[in-house]
mmCIF file of C-alpha atoms in Angstrom:
data_model
loop_
_atom_site.group_PDB
_atom_site.id
_atom_site.type_symbol
_atom_site.label_atom_id
_atom_site.label_comp_id
_atom_site.label_asym_id
_atom_site.label_seq_id
_atom_site.Cartn_x
_atom_site.Cartn_y
_atom_site.Cartn_z
ATOM 1 C CA UNK A 29 26.670 -9.084 -7.457
ATOM 2 C CA UNK A 30 28.704 -11.657 -9.341
ATOM 3 C CA UNK A 31 29.810 -13.317 -6.104
ATOM 4 C CA UNK A 32 26.251 -13.136 -4.758
ATOM 5 C CA UNK A 33 24.767 -14.877 -7.773
ATOM 6 C CA UNK A 34 27.539 -17.439 -8.108
ATOM 7 C CA UNK A 35 26.945 -18.416 -4.487
ATOM 8 C CA UNK A 36 23.196 -18.537 -5.084
ATOM 9 C CA UNK A 37 23.764 -20.719 -8.130
ATOM 10 C CA UNK A 38 25.913 -23.085 -6.077
ATOM 11 C CA UNK A 39 23.215 -23.417 -3.444
ATOM 12 C CA UNK A 40 20.513 -24.024 -6.054
ATOM 13 C CA UNK A 41 22.717 -26.690 -7.636
ATOM 14 C CA UNK A 42 23.219 -28.389 -4.263
ATOM 15 C CA UNK A 43 19.457 -28.365 -3.678
ATOM 16 C CA UNK A 44 18.968 -30.255 -6.929
ATOM 17 C CA UNK A 45 21.710 -32.809 -6.281
ATOM 18 C CA UNK A 46 19.308 -35.728 -6.657
ATOM 19 C CA UNK A 47 18.864 -34.833 -10.334
ATOM 20 C CA UNK A 48 22.662 -34.819 -10.849
ATOM 21 C CA UNK A 49 22.404 -32.125 -13.495
ATOM 22 C CA UNK A 50 22.458 -28.336 -13.602
ATOM 23 C CA UNK A 51 18.913 -27.032 -13.931
ATOM 24 C CA UNK A 52 19.947 -23.481 -14.801
ATOM 25 C CA UNK A 53 22.794 -21.068 -14.367
ATOM 26 C CA UNK A 54 22.595 -17.300 -13.974
ATOM 27 C CA UNK A 55 25.524 -14.890 -13.995
ATOM 28 C CA UNK A 56 24.812 -11.230 -13.262
ATOM 29 C CA UNK A 57 27.860 -8.983 -13.349
ATOM 30 C CA UNK A 58 28.626 -6.354 -10.741
ATOM 31 C CA UNK A 59 31.334 -3.735 -10.412
ATOM 32 C CA UNK A 60 31.138 -3.685 -6.600
ATOM 33 C CA UNK A 61 31.809 -6.116 -3.771
ATOM 34 C CA UNK A 62 28.699 -7.986 -2.602
ATOM 35 C CA UNK A 63 27.888 -10.263 0.325
ATOM 36 C CA UNK A 64 25.411 -13.147 0.131
ATOM 37 C CA UNK A 65 23.305 -13.775 3.235
ATOM 38 C CA UNK A 66 20.750 -16.380 2.188
ATOM 39 C CA UNK A 67 18.912 -18.118 -0.609
ATOM 40 C CA UNK A 68 15.387 -19.132 0.371
ATOM 41 C CA UNK A 69 12.446 -20.695 -1.436
ATOM 42 C CA UNK A 70 9.378 -18.466 -1.344
ATOM 43 C CA UNK A 71 5.789 -19.599 -0.771
ATOM 44 C CA UNK A 72 5.216 -19.472 -4.561
ATOM 45 C CA UNK A 73 8.202 -21.846 -5.109
ATOM 46 C CA UNK A 74 10.537 -19.163 -6.440
ATOM 47 C CA UNK A 75 13.934 -18.087 -5.057
ATOM 48 C CA UNK A 76 14.720 -15.064 -2.894
ATOM 49 C CA UNK A 77 18.421 -14.197 -2.836
ATOM 50 C CA UNK A 78 19.388 -11.738 -0.111
ATOM 51 C CA UNK A 79 22.570 -9.994 0.916
ATOM 52 C CA UNK A 80 24.338 -6.646 1.033
ATOM 53 C CA UNK A 81 25.811 -4.651 -1.822
ATOM 54 C CA UNK A 82 26.746 -1.150 -2.913
ATOM 55 C CA UNK A 83 24.670 0.438 -5.647
ATOM 56 C CA UNK A 84 27.365 1.687 -7.993
ATOM 57 C CA UNK A 85 27.060 5.317 -9.053
ATOM 58 C CA UNK A 86 23.650 5.964 -7.539
ATOM 59 C CA UNK A 87 22.369 8.591 -5.175
ATOM 60 C CA UNK A 88 18.941 7.820 -3.819
ATOM 61 C CA UNK A 89 16.398 10.196 -2.363
ATOM 62 C CA UNK A 90 14.116 8.502 0.129
ATOM 63 C CA UNK A 91 11.062 9.838 1.898
ATOM 64 C CA UNK A 92 12.200 12.094 4.732
ATOM 65 C CA UNK A 93 15.791 12.159 3.485
ATOM 66 C CA UNK A 94 17.670 15.416 3.726
ATOM 67 C CA UNK A 95 20.844 14.500 1.854
ATOM 68 C CA UNK A 96 19.836 11.658 -0.451
ATOM 69 C CA UNK A 97 23.404 10.345 -0.297
ATOM 70 C CA UNK A 98 24.072 6.669 0.308
ATOM 71 C CA UNK A 99 27.625 6.028 1.503
ATOM 72 C CA UNK A 100 27.730 2.284 1.915
ATOM 73 C CA UNK A 101 26.227 -1.144 1.693
ATOM 74 C CA UNK A 102 22.473 -1.666 1.392
ATOM 75 C CA UNK A 103 20.123 -4.569 2.013
ATOM 76 C CA UNK A 104 19.788 -6.184 -1.418
ATOM 77 C CA UNK A 105 17.032 -8.602 -2.482
ATOM 78 C CA UNK A 106 16.618 -10.397 -5.808
ATOM 79 C CA UNK A 107 13.735 -12.721 -6.647
ATOM 80 C CA UNK A 108 14.204 -15.363 -9.349
ATOM 81 C CA UNK A 109 11.630 -17.723 -10.833
ATOM 82 C CA UNK A 110 12.166 -21.483 -11.113
ATOM 83 C CA UNK A 111 13.957 -21.011 -14.445
ATOM 84 C CA UNK A 112 16.450 -18.543 -12.923
ATOM 85 C CA UNK A 113 14.947 -15.462 -14.571
ATOM 86 C CA UNK A 114 14.921 -12.292 -12.476
ATOM 87 C CA UNK A 115 11.434 -11.263 -11.310
ATOM 88 C CA UNK A 116 12.478 -8.161 -9.360
ATOM 89 C CA UNK A 117 15.360 -6.544 -7.500
ATOM 90 C CA UNK A 118 15.093 -4.226 -4.481
ATOM 91 C CA UNK A 119 17.464 -2.242 -2.284
ATOM 92 C CA UNK A 120 16.749 -0.967 1.224
ATOM 93 C CA UNK A 121 19.227 1.688 2.265
ATOM 94 C CA UNK A 122 20.286 4.143 4.899
ATOM 95 C CA UNK A 123 22.934 6.847 4.690
ATOM 96 C CA UNK A 124 25.774 4.525 5.819
ATOM 97 C CA UNK A 125 26.462 0.782 5.852
ATOM 98 C CA UNK A 126 23.499 -1.585 6.263
ATOM 99 C CA UNK A 127 24.256 -5.321 6.368
ATOM 100 C CA UNK A 128 21.523 -7.916 5.827
ATOM 101 C CA UNK A 129 22.149 -11.076 7.849
ATOM 102 C CA UNK A 130 18.911 -13.108 7.856
ATOM 103 C CA UNK A 131 15.686 -13.500 5.901
ATOM 104 C CA UNK A 132 12.504 -15.353 6.856
ATOM 105 C CA UNK A 133 9.644 -15.818 4.393
ATOM 106 C CA UNK A 134 6.160 -15.222 5.778
ATOM 107 C CA UNK A 135 3.000 -17.237 5.101
ATOM 108 C CA UNK A 136 1.506 -14.192 3.369
ATOM 109 C CA UNK A 137 4.277 -14.204 0.758
ATOM 110 C CA UNK A 138 6.358 -11.393 2.275
ATOM 111 C CA UNK A 139 9.760 -11.480 3.906
ATOM 112 C CA UNK A 140 11.101 -10.477 7.307
ATOM 113 C CA UNK A 141 14.596 -8.983 7.070
ATOM 114 C CA UNK A 142 17.149 -8.746 9.881
ATOM 115 C CA UNK A 143 20.506 -7.049 9.832
ATOM 116 C CA UNK A 144 22.825 -4.409 11.220
ATOM 117 C CA UNK A 145 22.620 -0.738 10.329
ATOM 118 C CA UNK A 146 25.110 2.041 10.930
ATOM 119 C CA UNK A 147 22.725 4.614 9.453
ATOM 120 C CA UNK A 148 20.612 7.204 11.168
ATOM 121 C CA UNK A 149 17.019 7.948 10.199
ATOM 122 C CA UNK A 150 16.586 8.730 6.520
ATOM 123 C CA UNK A 151 16.323 7.228 3.047
ATOM 124 C CA UNK A 152 14.555 3.851 3.551
ATOM 125 C CA UNK A 153 15.324 3.733 7.299
ATOM 126 C CA UNK A 154 12.463 4.994 9.476
ATOM 127 C CA UNK A 155 14.128 5.060 12.931
ATOM 128 C CA UNK A 156 17.458 6.177 14.383
ATOM 129 C CA UNK A 157 20.017 3.609 15.495
ATOM 130 C CA UNK A 158 19.430 2.236 18.982
ATOM 131 C CA UNK A 159 22.973 1.260 19.954
#
């Protein structure tokens, strides 16, 4: 997560380049390797940071899951307010690696997520792989 948030901080700093000063800085530590996909501004003028990461030391039981074991990367979303304070954090996972590659904010305030999954049906994933 550290790499994810440092990258997000860099992007937020670039967005505020006209002010020529750092508005805020947030460092959230992680013991796993994380991948940043995007930082977007939401309809309510907050920040949605998206990427892929491994939830360290957790086993999740999702609806319809038979094993409850997550063996890889998950879609990872973090929403921050304009002051850089965390509003919420969510993971979407399958039983194997799931890589988030793109995020689009909707007019209703939601988000459309796109990525690659190597997981079958189970945990948060509702359909089997198609490829």
